[in-house]
Short mmCIF file of C-alpha atoms and ligand atoms in Angstrom, two decimals:
data_model
loop_
_atom_site.label_atom_id
_atom_site.label_comp_id
_atom_site.label_asym_id
_atom_site.label_seq_id
_atom_site.Cartn_x
_atom_site.Cartn_y
_atom_site.Cartn_z
CA MET H 1 -10.93 6.29 -15.09
CA ARG H 2 -10.68 5.69 -18.94
CA TYR H 3 -8.49 2.31 -19.97
CA THR H 4 -8.36 1.69 -24.40
CA ILE H 5 -6.34 -1.63 -25.35
CA ASP H 6 -4.85 -1.59 -28.15
CA GLU H 7 -3.99 -4.57 -30.67
CA ASN H 8 -0.74 -4.95 -28.12
CA LYS H 9 -2.89 -5.08 -25.20
CA THR H 10 -1.12 -2.56 -24.04
CA VAL H 11 -3.08 -0.17 -21.89
CA SER H 12 -3.05 3.50 -21.81
CA MET H 13 -5.28 5.46 -19.65
CA GLU H 14 -7.18 8.30 -17.96
CA ILE H 15 -8.08 9.41 -14.69
CA LEU H 16 -11.00 11.41 -14.26
CA LEU H 17 -12.18 11.02 -10.62
CA PRO H 18 -14.27 13.50 -8.96
CA PHE H 19 -11.84 14.66 -6.07
CA ASN H 20 -8.08 15.22 -5.35
CA THR H 21 -6.31 11.49 -4.87
CA ALA H 22 -4.18 13.37 -2.98
CA HIS H 23 -6.73 14.46 -0.64
CA CYS H 24 -8.51 12.87 3.15
CA PHE H 25 -12.11 12.80 3.20
CA ILE H 26 -12.56 14.17 6.62
CA ASP H 27 -15.24 15.75 7.82
CA GLY H 28 -18.08 15.77 4.91
CA LEU H 29 -14.68 18.04 3.12
CA TRP H 30 -12.21 16.46 0.80
CA GLN H 31 -8.73 18.42 2.30
CA PRO H 32 -5.08 17.78 1.69
CA SER H 33 -3.15 16.28 4.52
CA ILE H 34 -2.27 18.99 7.46
CA ARG H 35 1.82 18.75 6.32
CA GLY H 36 0.99 18.61 2.81
CA ASN H 37 2.79 15.14 2.81
CA VAL H 38 2.25 12.64 0.09
CA ILE H 39 2.84 9.15 -1.44
CA GLN H 40 3.74 8.04 -5.22
CA LEU H 41 0.67 5.17 -5.79
CA ARG H 42 2.44 2.62 -8.02
CA ASN H 43 0.80 0.72 -10.58
CA PRO H 44 1.46 -3.19 -9.73
CA SER H 45 1.16 -3.93 -13.76
CA ASP H 46 4.00 -1.54 -15.27
CA GLY H 47 5.61 0.13 -12.15
CA THR H 48 4.94 3.46 -13.92
CA VAL H 49 3.82 5.33 -11.43
CA LEU H 50 -0.76 5.62 -10.81
CA CYS H 51 -0.76 9.49 -9.25
CA GLU H 52 -0.03 10.93 -5.99
CA ILE H 53 -2.06 9.95 -2.36
CA ALA H 54 -1.49 11.48 0.68
CA ALA H 55 0.57 10.66 3.81
CA GLY H 56 -2.25 10.97 6.95
CA ASP H 57 -0.04 11.55 10.28
CA GLU H 58 -1.48 12.10 13.74
CA LYS H 59 -1.91 15.84 13.40
CA ASP H 60 -5.19 14.07 10.49
CA ILE H 61 -6.07 11.17 12.10
CA ASN H 62 -6.67 13.72 15.45
CA ALA H 63 -8.72 15.70 12.95
CA ALA H 64 -10.83 12.65 11.91
CA VAL H 65 -11.17 11.42 15.04
CA ASN H 66 -12.67 14.66 16.10
CA ALA H 67 -15.39 14.57 12.73
CA ALA H 68 -15.78 11.25 14.06
CA THR H 69 -16.33 11.85 17.59
CA THR H 70 -18.37 15.53 16.66
CA ALA H 71 -20.67 13.14 13.71
CA LEU H 72 -21.87 11.31 16.98
CA ASP H 73 -22.62 13.95 19.51
CA ARG H 74 -27.52 13.90 18.65
CA ALA H 75 -27.65 17.76 19.38
CA GLY H 76 -25.79 19.20 16.70
CA LYS H 77 -26.66 20.71 13.52
CA GLU H 78 -23.68 19.37 10.52
CA GLY H 79 -22.04 21.88 8.65
CA SER H 80 -24.48 21.64 5.95
CA GLY H 81 -27.65 22.73 8.36
CA GLY H 82 -28.63 18.52 8.45
CA ALA H 83 -28.72 16.25 11.79
CA ARG H 84 -25.91 14.20 12.76
CA TRP H 85 -25.55 11.21 12.23
CA GLY H 86 -25.49 10.53 16.03
CA SER H 87 -28.96 11.27 15.40
CA TYR H 88 -29.98 9.01 12.94
CA THR H 89 -32.74 6.54 13.65
CA ALA H 90 -31.71 2.54 12.62
CA LEU H 91 -34.25 3.25 9.73
CA GLU H 92 -32.51 6.32 8.57
CA ARG H 93 -29.19 4.66 8.86
CA GLY H 94 -30.28 1.77 6.60
CA ARG H 95 -31.66 4.14 4.29
CA VAL H 96 -28.50 6.42 3.86
CA LEU H 97 -26.28 2.26 3.63
CA SER H 98 -29.33 1.42 0.26
CA ARG H 99 -28.41 4.50 -0.71
CA MET H 100 -24.39 4.19 -0.91
CA GLY H 101 -25.49 0.86 -2.47
CA GLN H 102 -27.00 1.75 -5.23
CA LEU H 103 -24.76 4.22 -6.14
CA VAL H 104 -21.72 2.09 -6.05
CA THR H 105 -23.88 -0.49 -8.06
CA GLN H 106 -23.76 2.58 -10.92
CA ASN H 107 -20.76 3.25 -10.13
CA ILE H 108 -19.33 -0.13 -11.08
CA GLU H 109 -16.91 -0.02 -13.67
CA LEU H 110 -15.38 2.62 -12.55
CA LEU H 111 -14.51 0.85 -9.07
CA ALA H 112 -13.50 -1.68 -11.29
CA GLU H 113 -10.61 0.06 -13.36
CA LEU H 114 -10.04 1.66 -10.34
CA GLU H 115 -9.75 -1.69 -8.03
CA ALA H 116 -7.64 -3.80 -10.74
CA THR H 117 -5.56 -0.70 -12.05
CA ASP H 118 -4.31 -0.51 -8.27
CA VAL H 119 -4.37 -3.50 -6.89
CA GLY H 120 -3.22 -5.12 -9.51
CA LYS H 121 -6.05 -7.87 -9.72
CA PRO H 122 -7.50 -9.22 -12.94
CA LEU H 123 -11.09 -7.07 -14.05
CA THR H 124 -13.26 -10.14 -13.15
CA GLN H 125 -12.03 -10.19 -10.39
CA ALA H 126 -12.56 -6.51 -9.17
CA ARG H 127 -15.58 -6.59 -11.62
CA ALA H 128 -17.20 -9.22 -8.24
CA ASP H 129 -15.77 -7.18 -5.16
CA VAL H 130 -17.91 -3.82 -6.59
CA VAL H 131 -20.36 -6.62 -6.29
CA ALA H 132 -19.35 -6.89 -2.96
CA LEU H 133 -19.34 -4.38 -1.89
CA ALA H 134 -22.57 -2.97 -2.93
CA ARG H 135 -24.34 -6.55 -1.48
CA TYR H 136 -22.75 -5.80 2.18
CA LEU H 137 -24.30 -2.16 1.65
CA GLU H 138 -27.29 -3.72 1.20
CA PHE H 139 -27.57 -6.96 3.34
CA TYR H 140 -26.25 -3.78 6.25
CA ALA H 141 -29.01 -1.44 4.96
CA GLY H 142 -32.03 -4.00 5.62
CA ALA H 143 -30.98 -5.08 8.42
CA ALA H 144 -29.86 -1.92 10.61
CA ASP H 145 -33.43 -1.82 12.24
CA LYS H 146 -33.90 -5.52 13.10
CA VAL H 147 -30.92 -4.91 16.02
CA HIS H 148 -32.28 -5.39 19.08
CA GLY H 149 -31.44 -5.94 22.29
CA GLU H 150 -34.36 -8.30 24.82
CA THR H 151 -35.83 -8.03 28.34
CA LEU H 152 -35.26 -10.67 30.34
CA PRO H 153 -37.84 -12.02 33.14
CA TYR H 154 -35.61 -10.90 36.91
CA LEU H 155 -37.14 -9.77 40.11
CA ASP H 156 -40.64 -9.38 41.42
CA GLY H 157 -40.62 -5.47 40.68
CA TYR H 158 -37.96 -5.08 37.80
CA THR H 159 -38.32 -4.98 34.59
CA VAL H 160 -35.02 -5.23 32.84
CA TYR H 161 -34.71 -4.59 29.50
CA THR H 162 -30.47 -4.48 26.90
CA LEU H 163 -29.68 -1.87 24.46
CA ARG H 164 -27.46 -2.67 21.46
CA GLU H 165 -25.58 0.93 21.26
CA ALA H 166 -22.33 2.24 18.67
CA HIS H 167 -19.60 2.10 20.20
CA GLY H 168 -18.56 5.06 19.50
CA VAL H 169 -16.12 6.49 16.44
CA THR H 170 -14.53 3.53 15.44
CA GLY H 171 -11.71 2.87 13.95
CA HIS H 172 -10.35 0.93 10.52
CA ILE H 173 -6.78 -0.15 8.96
CA ILE H 174 -7.91 -2.09 6.06
CA PRO H 175 -5.06 -4.01 3.46
CA TRP H 176 -4.56 -3.57 0.08
CA ASN H 177 -6.15 -6.64 -1.23
CA TYR H 178 -9.49 -6.49 -0.78
CA PRO H 179 -10.38 -3.16 -0.21
CA MET H 180 -13.55 -2.67 -1.23
CA GLN H 181 -15.10 -5.65 -0.01
CA ILE H 182 -13.32 -5.61 3.47
CA ILE H 183 -14.59 -1.33 3.34
CA GLY H 184 -18.86 -3.08 2.83
CA ARG H 185 -18.24 -5.40 5.63
CA SER H 186 -16.31 -3.61 8.33
CA VAL H 187 -17.46 0.55 7.48
CA GLY H 188 -21.39 -0.95 6.28
CA ALA H 189 -21.35 -3.24 9.67
CA ALA H 190 -20.29 -0.21 11.85
CA LEU H 191 -22.36 2.63 9.90
CA THR H 192 -25.03 0.28 10.17
CA MET H 193 -25.26 0.14 14.56
CA GLY H 194 -24.48 3.98 14.26
CA ASN H 195 -20.92 4.16 14.80
CA ALA H 196 -18.60 6.97 13.07
CA CYS H 197 -15.60 5.46 11.04
CA VAL H 198 -11.89 6.84 11.18
CA LEU H 199 -10.92 4.57 7.75
CA LYS H 200 -7.26 4.16 7.44
CA PRO H 201 -6.97 2.21 3.47
CA ALA H 202 -3.23 0.24 3.01
CA GLU H 203 -0.69 3.26 1.40
CA ASP H 204 -0.41 0.46 -1.44
CA ALA H 205 -3.63 0.73 -2.61
CA CYS H 206 -6.40 2.83 -1.40
CA LEU H 207 -8.62 4.40 -5.10
CA THR H 208 -11.47 2.56 -4.11
CA ALA H 209 -11.50 3.90 -0.25
CA LEU H 210 -11.11 7.24 -1.03
CA MET H 211 -14.29 6.03 -4.30
CA PHE H 212 -16.02 5.10 -1.47
CA ALA H 213 -15.71 8.19 0.28
CA GLU H 214 -17.00 10.29 -2.10
CA ILE H 215 -19.68 7.87 -3.05
CA ALA H 216 -20.97 7.89 0.97
CA ARG H 217 -20.81 11.90 0.43
CA GLN H 218 -22.57 11.75 -2.41
CA ALA H 219 -25.40 9.62 -0.88
CA GLY H 220 -26.01 11.87 1.99
CA LEU H 221 -24.25 9.97 4.75
CA PRO H 222 -23.49 13.04 7.40
CA ALA H 223 -19.72 15.03 7.86
CA GLY H 224 -17.82 12.96 9.95
CA ALA H 225 -19.83 10.12 10.08
CA LEU H 226 -17.28 8.34 7.67
CA ASN H 227 -13.71 9.68 7.44
CA VAL H 228 -10.78 8.12 5.43
CA VAL H 229 -7.22 9.23 5.89
CA PRO H 230 -4.59 7.22 3.95
CA GLY H 231 -0.90 7.12 5.13
CA THR H 232 1.80 5.04 5.63
CA GLY H 233 1.08 2.35 8.45
CA GLU H 234 3.64 3.19 10.49
CA VAL H 235 2.82 6.16 11.32
CA ALA H 236 -1.16 7.24 10.26
CA GLY H 237 -1.39 3.43 11.53
CA SER H 238 -0.34 3.64 14.52
CA ALA H 239 -1.93 7.14 15.38
CA LEU H 240 -5.18 5.94 14.87
CA ALA H 241 -4.69 2.55 17.11
CA SER H 242 -3.32 4.23 20.08
CA HIS H 243 -5.82 7.47 19.63
CA VAL H 244 -7.36 7.43 23.20
CA GLY H 245 -10.78 8.86 20.71
CA VAL H 246 -10.82 5.54 19.04
CA HIS H 247 -13.87 3.33 21.10
CA HIS H 248 -13.53 -0.04 19.08
CA LEU H 249 -10.46 -0.90 16.92
CA SER H 250 -10.84 -3.47 13.29
CA PHE H 251 -7.75 -4.85 11.60
CA THR H 252 -7.21 -6.72 8.85
CA GLY H 253 -3.73 -7.11 7.93
CA SER H 254 -0.64 -9.45 8.40
CA VAL H 255 0.09 -11.62 12.51
CA GLU H 256 2.57 -9.25 12.38
CA VAL H 257 0.99 -5.67 12.87
CA GLY H 258 -2.65 -7.27 14.33
CA GLU H 259 -0.22 -8.23 16.99
CA LYS H 260 1.37 -4.23 17.68
CA ILE H 261 -2.76 -2.95 16.66
CA GLN H 262 -3.86 -4.61 19.87
CA SER H 263 -0.82 -4.51 22.09
CA GLN H 264 -1.53 -0.18 21.61
CA ALA H 265 -5.65 -1.23 21.72
CA ALA H 266 -4.82 -2.92 25.08
CA GLY H 267 -2.68 0.51 25.61
CA ASN H 268 -7.09 2.45 26.18
CA VAL H 269 -8.05 -0.48 26.53
CA VAL H 270 -10.63 -1.05 23.54
CA PRO H 271 -12.05 -4.11 21.81
CA VAL H 272 -10.11 -4.78 18.51
CA THR H 273 -11.04 -7.08 15.57
CA LEU H 274 -7.89 -8.62 14.20
CA GLU H 275 -8.66 -10.71 10.71
CA LEU H 276 -5.42 -11.72 9.60
CA GLY H 277 -3.57 -14.81 7.84
CA GLY H 278 -4.19 -18.32 7.00
CA LYS H 279 -2.52 -21.73 6.09
CA SER H 280 -6.49 -22.69 4.86
CA PRO H 281 -6.38 -26.78 3.35
CA GLN H 282 -8.99 -28.53 1.48
CA ILE H 283 -9.08 -31.93 2.58
CA VAL H 284 -10.01 -34.76 -0.78
CA PHE H 285 -11.18 -38.32 0.40
CA GLU H 286 -11.45 -40.58 -1.69
CA ASP H 287 -15.15 -40.57 -2.52
CA ALA H 288 -15.37 -37.08 -3.90
CA VAL H 289 -16.16 -35.70 -6.95
CA LEU H 290 -13.55 -34.40 -8.45
CA ASP H 291 -14.97 -33.21 -11.27
CA GLU H 292 -16.82 -31.02 -8.96
CA ALA H 293 -13.97 -30.36 -6.12
CA LEU H 294 -10.73 -30.07 -8.89
CA PRO H 295 -12.04 -25.92 -10.05
CA PHE H 296 -12.65 -25.54 -6.89
CA LEU H 297 -9.27 -26.29 -5.17
CA VAL H 298 -6.60 -24.12 -7.46
CA ASN H 299 -9.21 -21.58 -8.13
CA ALA H 300 -8.90 -21.10 -4.18
CA GLY H 301 -5.22 -20.69 -4.21
CA ILE H 302 -4.42 -18.32 -7.59
CA GLN H 303 -7.24 -15.28 -6.92
CA ASN H 304 -6.18 -12.66 -6.57
CA ALA H 305 -2.82 -13.92 -7.17
CA GLY H 306 -2.50 -15.66 -4.25
CA GLN H 307 -2.95 -12.95 -2.14
CA THR H 308 -5.89 -13.31 -0.26
CA CYS H 309 -6.11 -14.40 3.50
CA SER H 310 -8.65 -17.09 2.54
CA ALA H 311 -6.51 -18.69 0.34
CA SER H 312 -6.75 -22.22 -0.11
CA SER H 313 -2.37 -22.97 0.43
CA ARG H 314 -2.55 -26.57 1.02
CA ILE H 315 -4.12 -29.10 -0.53
CA LEU H 316 -4.30 -32.49 1.47
CA VAL H 317 -5.32 -35.28 -0.86
CA GLN H 318 -6.27 -39.17 0.56
CA ARG H 319 -3.08 -40.53 -0.83
CA SER H 320 -4.84 -43.56 -3.16
CA ILE H 321 -5.98 -40.90 -5.61
CA TYR H 322 -3.09 -38.29 -4.81
CA ASP H 323 -1.27 -38.76 -8.16
CA ASP H 324 -5.28 -38.16 -9.60
CA VAL H 325 -5.43 -35.34 -7.87
CA LEU H 326 -1.59 -33.58 -8.68
CA ASN H 327 -1.48 -34.38 -12.15
CA ALA H 328 -5.54 -32.50 -12.66
CA MET H 329 -4.01 -29.85 -11.22
CA ALA H 330 -1.21 -29.76 -12.15
CA GLU H 331 -2.79 -29.40 -15.96
CA LYS H 332 -4.98 -26.66 -14.96
CA TYR H 333 -1.55 -24.67 -13.84
CA ARG H 334 -0.22 -25.36 -17.48
CA ALA H 335 -3.21 -23.46 -18.60
CA LEU H 336 -2.93 -20.46 -16.15
CA ARG H 337 -1.73 -16.91 -17.64
CA VAL H 338 -0.60 -14.24 -15.80
CA GLY H 339 -0.68 -10.43 -17.64
CA PRO H 340 -1.28 -7.06 -16.77
CA ALA H 341 -5.31 -6.62 -14.50
CA ILE H 342 -7.59 -4.34 -17.03
CA ALA H 343 -6.60 -6.86 -20.18
CA ASP H 344 -7.43 -9.91 -17.26
CA TYR H 345 -6.03 -12.58 -17.36
CA ASP H 346 -6.15 -15.65 -15.03
CA LEU H 347 -4.05 -13.83 -12.70
CA GLY H 348 -2.54 -9.95 -12.33
CA PRO H 349 0.89 -8.96 -10.68
CA LEU H 350 1.26 -9.11 -7.44
CA ILE H 351 1.05 -5.82 -5.29
CA SER H 352 4.81 -4.64 -4.91
CA GLY H 353 8.35 -5.29 -5.99
CA MET H 354 8.60 -6.09 -2.18
CA GLN H 355 5.96 -8.94 -2.11
CA LYS H 356 7.18 -10.14 -5.34
CA GLN H 357 10.97 -10.66 -3.54
CA ARG H 358 8.80 -12.11 -0.64
CA VAL H 359 7.02 -14.70 -2.23
CA GLU H 360 10.13 -15.39 -4.66
CA SER H 361 12.80 -15.89 -1.49
CA TYR H 362 10.15 -18.58 -0.15
CA PHE H 363 11.06 -20.71 -4.03
CA ALA H 364 14.06 -20.56 -2.69
CA GLN H 365 14.07 -22.73 -0.24
CA ASP H 366 11.54 -24.57 -1.70
CA LYS H 367 14.67 -27.48 -1.84
CA GLN H 368 12.41 -31.21 -0.33
CA LEU H 369 9.31 -30.08 -2.54
CA GLN H 370 8.85 -31.18 -6.13
CA LEU H 371 7.52 -28.44 -8.84
CA ILE H 372 4.69 -30.37 -10.15
CA ALA H 373 3.15 -27.50 -12.51
CA SER H 374 4.23 -24.05 -13.51
CA GLY H 375 1.41 -20.82 -15.28
CA VAL H 376 3.27 -18.94 -17.67
CA ILE H 377 2.98 -15.05 -17.34
CA VAL H 378 1.89 -13.85 -20.29
CA ASP H 379 4.86 -11.44 -23.79
CA GLU H 380 3.44 -8.49 -22.83
CA ALA H 381 3.75 -7.92 -19.32
CA HIS H 382 5.54 -5.52 -18.43
CA THR H 383 9.09 -6.26 -17.47
CA GLY H 384 8.35 -3.11 -14.80
CA GLY H 385 5.33 -5.74 -13.52
CA ASN H 386 5.55 -7.55 -10.55
CA TYR H 387 4.42 -11.01 -12.66
CA VAL H 388 5.01 -14.16 -11.25
CA ALA H 389 4.25 -17.51 -12.29
CA PRO H 390 2.09 -19.39 -10.17
CA ARG H 391 2.98 -23.12 -8.54
CA LEU H 392 2.47 -26.46 -7.58
CA TYR H 393 4.32 -28.18 -5.43
CA ALA H 394 4.66 -31.86 -4.43
CA CYS H 395 5.00 -32.56 -0.41
CA ASN H 396 5.43 -34.77 1.24
CA ASP H 397 6.73 -32.91 4.62
CA GLU H 398 3.59 -31.01 6.10
CA HIS H 399 6.17 -29.05 8.42
CA HIS H 400 7.64 -27.66 5.28
CA LEU H 401 8.43 -23.98 5.62
CA LEU H 402 6.12 -23.60 2.39
CA ALA H 403 3.36 -25.88 4.12
CA GLN H 404 3.65 -23.77 7.04
CA GLN H 405 3.88 -19.48 6.02
CA GLU H 406 1.51 -17.75 4.48
CA ILE H 407 3.43 -17.33 1.38
CA PHE H 408 0.92 -14.64 0.42
CA GLY H 409 1.30 -15.62 -3.21
CA PRO H 410 0.52 -18.44 -6.03
CA VAL H 411 1.95 -21.71 -4.63
CA GLN H 412 0.00 -24.17 -3.21
CA VAL H 413 1.34 -27.29 -1.51
CA VAL H 414 -0.36 -30.76 -2.69
CA ILE H 415 0.00 -33.32 0.83
CA PRO H 416 -1.11 -37.05 0.87
CA PHE H 417 -2.64 -38.58 4.06
CA GLN H 418 -4.10 -42.33 4.75
CA THR H 419 -6.15 -41.81 7.36
CA GLU H 420 -9.16 -39.57 8.32
CA GLU H 421 -7.19 -39.17 11.36
CA GLN H 422 -4.13 -37.74 9.83
CA ALA H 423 -6.03 -35.55 7.60
CA ILE H 424 -7.19 -33.80 10.41
CA ALA H 425 -3.90 -33.42 12.62
CA ILE H 426 -2.14 -32.28 9.63
CA ALA H 427 -4.87 -29.58 8.97
CA ASN H 428 -5.06 -27.95 12.46
CA GLY H 429 -1.33 -29.07 12.38
CA THR H 430 -0.37 -24.78 11.38
CA GLU H 431 -0.61 -21.59 13.67
CA PHE H 432 -3.20 -20.66 11.75
CA GLY H 433 -7.22 -21.52 11.72
CA LEU H 434 -9.29 -19.41 9.05
CA VAL H 435 -11.32 -21.66 6.42
CA ALA H 436 -11.09 -25.92 6.12
CA SER H 437 -13.08 -27.58 4.01
CA VAL H 438 -13.66 -30.97 3.42
CA TRP H 439 -14.52 -33.22 -0.30
CA THR H 440 -16.12 -36.21 0.78
CA ALA H 441 -19.11 -37.96 0.16
CA ASN H 442 -19.27 -39.74 3.89
CA GLY H 443 -22.67 -37.80 5.77
CA ALA H 444 -21.23 -39.07 9.23
CA ARG H 445 -17.35 -37.77 8.28
CA GLN H 446 -18.38 -34.26 7.09
CA MET H 447 -19.82 -34.24 10.58
CA ARG H 448 -16.88 -35.06 12.24
CA MET H 449 -14.81 -33.47 10.36
CA ALA H 450 -16.89 -29.57 10.31
CA LYS H 451 -16.38 -30.48 13.90
CA ARG H 452 -12.51 -31.43 14.16
CA LEU H 453 -11.25 -29.03 12.20
CA ARG H 454 -9.43 -25.63 13.55
CA ALA H 455 -10.73 -23.23 11.99
CA GLY H 456 -13.02 -20.21 12.11
CA GLN H 457 -15.00 -21.27 8.45
CA VAL H 458 -15.58 -25.08 7.35
CA PHE H 459 -16.51 -25.82 4.55
CA ILE H 460 -18.65 -28.69 2.56
CA ASN H 461 -17.51 -30.08 -0.93
CA ASN H 462 -17.00 -26.35 -1.50
CA TYR H 463 -14.75 -23.33 -0.87
CA GLY H 464 -15.76 -20.09 0.46
CA ALA H 465 -19.39 -20.46 -0.29
CA GLY H 466 -19.12 -17.55 -2.85
CA GLY H 467 -18.31 -15.18 -0.78
CA GLY H 468 -21.27 -14.62 1.43
CA VAL H 469 -21.81 -11.65 2.76
CA GLU H 470 -24.11 -13.06 5.03
CA LEU H 471 -21.60 -15.39 6.68
CA PRO H 472 -19.64 -14.73 9.72
CA PHE H 473 -16.08 -14.64 9.09
CA GLY H 474 -13.06 -14.64 11.03
CA GLY H 475 -10.31 -17.38 12.63
CA VAL H 476 -8.79 -18.56 15.87
CA GLY H 477 -4.82 -18.70 16.82
CA LYS H 478 -3.60 -16.49 14.45
CA SER H 479 -4.85 -16.45 11.96
CA GLY H 480 -7.09 -13.45 15.04
CA HIS H 481 -10.13 -13.21 16.63
CA GLY H 482 -13.80 -11.78 16.41
CA ARG H 483 -15.89 -12.27 13.65
CA GLU H 484 -17.17 -9.73 10.68
CA LYS H 485 -19.76 -10.59 8.16
CA GLY H 486 -23.41 -11.37 8.69
CA PHE H 487 -25.37 -10.57 11.63
CA GLU H 488 -22.69 -11.63 13.32
CA ALA H 489 -20.77 -7.85 12.81
CA LEU H 490 -23.16 -6.00 13.75
CA TYR H 491 -23.11 -7.36 17.44
CA GLY H 492 -19.42 -6.91 17.36
CA PHE H 493 -19.54 -2.93 15.84
CA SER H 494 -22.27 -2.27 18.55
CA THR H 495 -21.96 -2.60 22.43
CA LEU H 496 -25.08 -4.16 25.04
CA LYS H 497 -26.30 -1.76 27.98
CA THR H 498 -28.86 -3.62 30.28
CA VAL H 499 -31.35 -1.58 32.20
CA ALA H 500 -33.03 -2.38 35.41
CA ALA H 501 -35.91 -0.34 36.69
CA ARG H 502 -37.40 -1.24 40.07
CA HIS H 503 -41.19 0.46 39.88
CA GLY H 504 -42.64 -1.88 42.98
P1 LIG P 1 -0.10 -5.23 6.71
O1 LIG P 1 -0.63 -5.57 8.21
O2 LIG P 1 1.29 -5.61 6.34
O3 LIG P 1 -1.04 -3.87 6.42
C1 LIG P 1 -2.07 -3.66 6.89
C2 LIG P 1 -2.40 -2.55 7.24
O4 LIG P 1 -2.20 -2.07 8.54
C3 LIG P 1 -2.32 -1.62 6.00
O5 LIG P 1 -3.42 -0.10 6.29
C4 LIG P 1 -1.09 -0.75 6.37
O6 LIG P 1 0.29 0.78 6.55
C5 LIG P 1 -1.07 -0.73 8.05
N1 LIG P 1 0.10 -1.21 9.61
C6 LIG P 1 1.17 -1.66 9.03
N2 LIG P 1 1.69 -1.55 10.06
C7 LIG P 1 1.07 -0.95 11.14
C8 LIG P 1 1.16 -0.24 12.18
N3 LIG P 1 2.32 -0.50 12.95
N4 LIG P 1 0.11 0.57 12.64
C9 LIG P 1 -0.50 0.23 12.53
N5 LIG P 1 -1.59 -0.09 10.77
C10 LIG P 1 0.03 -0.31 10.15
O7 LIG P 1 -0.58 -6.71 5.88
P2 LIG P 1 -0.84 -6.44 4.84
O8 LIG P 1 0.35 -6.68 3.54
O9 LIG P 1 -1.27 -4.84 4.49
O10 LIG P 1 -1.99 -7.32 4.07
C11 LIG P 1 -1.49 -8.80 3.76
C12 LIG P 1 -1.50 -9.64 5.19
O11 LIG P 1 -3.51 -9.08 5.89
C13 LIG P 1 -2.05 -11.39 5.26
O12 LIG P 1 -0.97 -12.19 6.07
C14 LIG P 1 -3.32 -11.64 4.82
O13 LIG P 1 -3.60 -12.96 5.22
C15 LIG P 1 -3.68 -10.23 5.80
N6 LIG P 1 -5.15 -10.77 5.29
C16 LIG P 1 -6.19 -10.86 6.09
C17 LIG P 1 -7.82 -10.85 5.91
C18 LIG P 1 -8.79 -11.21 7.00
O14 LIG P 1 -9.83 -11.11 6.58
N7 LIG P 1 -8.51 -12.39 7.53
C19 LIG P 1 -8.20 -10.63 4.50
C20 LIG P 1 -7.18 -9.68 3.89
C21 LIG P 1 -5.47 -10.36 4.52
#
C-alpha cells in the first residue's frame, strides 16, 4: 500500500499486499471463505470502500479450529513436511516469535499505513502500534523458555512437581481500535505457551491482522498454529465463542458482547479472559507538578480519538487548582486538529458513521455540563469521513451520564473534589475499573491512593507508563477479568498440571 499526499493534503492510494484481502488464513493457506461471502471495508477518513474482506462463518471457524487442533498433534507432520507446532520446544517457539518480531519491524511503514488507513488513526500513532507489536513478540520470544513449573515438598516417598502446559486451541476475538497491539499481547502470549490460535478480527478494521498472518507464514510458523477468520461478530465471532473445540477464549471489546462471550464460554466450561471498557480517572492534587501532568491529562483522553479502552475520560481536580487546570487543558484543546489519518493530525476520524452517531448522541445529552473548549476539524477533512471535534467539559456532577458511561470518543469531563476521601469515592464511583492515575508529590498519599483505587493498573505521576508490554493489564468490575501483557499473560494462556510420583 503506497500513498501520495498532494499539496491539498488529498491522499491517493495504491494497495500492494502479498495476499488477497478477501481471503481467510487457515491451515497456513490463504483461501476464500467457504461460502464465498465478503464484507466491504471502508476508509474512516473519507468513507470510500478500501477493499473487500472475507465474511467468515461457522464453516470457516470450524475449518480453522480443525487446523489448529491438527497443528497441536505432536506426532504428525505439517503439509510442507515440517514438524507440527505441538512438537516445538519452548526454545523453538521463542525463535519463531523472534523472527516474527523482526519481520514486523522490517514492515513498519506498510503496517503503519495499513493501520492508519483502516482504523483512521494518525500515522504517528499507527507507527507506535507497530513498534509495540514488535516489542510484544520480542518480549514473549525471550520469555518462551523461562516459564516453568515447581517442585513441591510433599509426603515421604513422593516427588511432586507442576507442569505449565498449553490450553490447546485458543480463540481470540479482538476489536478494531488497536488490532496490532491486541494481537501482540494475546496471540503473542498464546503462541509462546504452545497454543494454536484462531483469531477473529473486527469487521471494521482487520488488514493488519491479515498482514500479521502473512508475516507469521513468512517467519516459518507451522500451518495451523495461527488461523485468521474475518467476519461479523454475530456470525464468525459467535461461532468461535461457542465452538466445542476451543479450550480458552480471549475477548477484547465491549461489555455487552463480553457478557455474551462469557455465557457462551460457560456452555463449554472454558476459561475466558475479558478485556472490556473503562471510564478511567486521573486525579490531580494541588501539590502536583502541573507542567508534567498536563500533556498526560489531555493526551490520555484524545489518543486514537478517545477510542481507547484505557482512555482517561475523567479528570478529577482538587478544588483549589480546578480553574487553573481547566484553563490549561482548554488551551491545549483549542490547538487540537482533526483530519485524515494519513495526513497525521492530532486526531483522525472515528471508526464508523455509527460510532460518530453514538458519540454525538452523548453531546446531545450534555445539558447540565459546561462546554469549555473544542478542537478543530481541518478544512481538508473529507465530508464522507467520520470526524468529531474533541470536547472538554466542566462537570460538577460525577453521576452525570457523560461522567459515568464509556463514550469511546474524544470527550473528557473535569470534575472538582475537595478531599482525598472524596477523590477516592468519585474515582471508584463507576461500574468500571481499568486504569487510574494519581498526580501528587505526597508519597504517603501516593501509597494510600494506589491501594484504595479500584483499578487493574494505577499510575503515580504518569499515565500509561509508555504502553508497558511488561506490565500486567486488565480490569475489575465491568472492565473485565483476567490479565494480559507481561509474564502474567503466559500464566493465563496456560494451565497447570500437578504430577505426584510415589517412589518409596
Ligand atoms: P465490540 O464488542 O462491538 O466488538 C469486539 C469484537 O467482538 C469484534 O471482533 C466483533 O466482531 C466481535 N463481536 C461482536 N458481537 C459478537 C458476538 N455476539 N459474539 C462474538 N463476537 C462478537 O467492541 P468494539 O466496538 O469493536 O470495541 C470497543 C470496545 O472495546 C470498547 O468498549 C472498549 O473499551 C473495548 N476495548 C477494551 C480493551 C481492553 O483491553 N480492555 C481494548 C480495546 C477495546
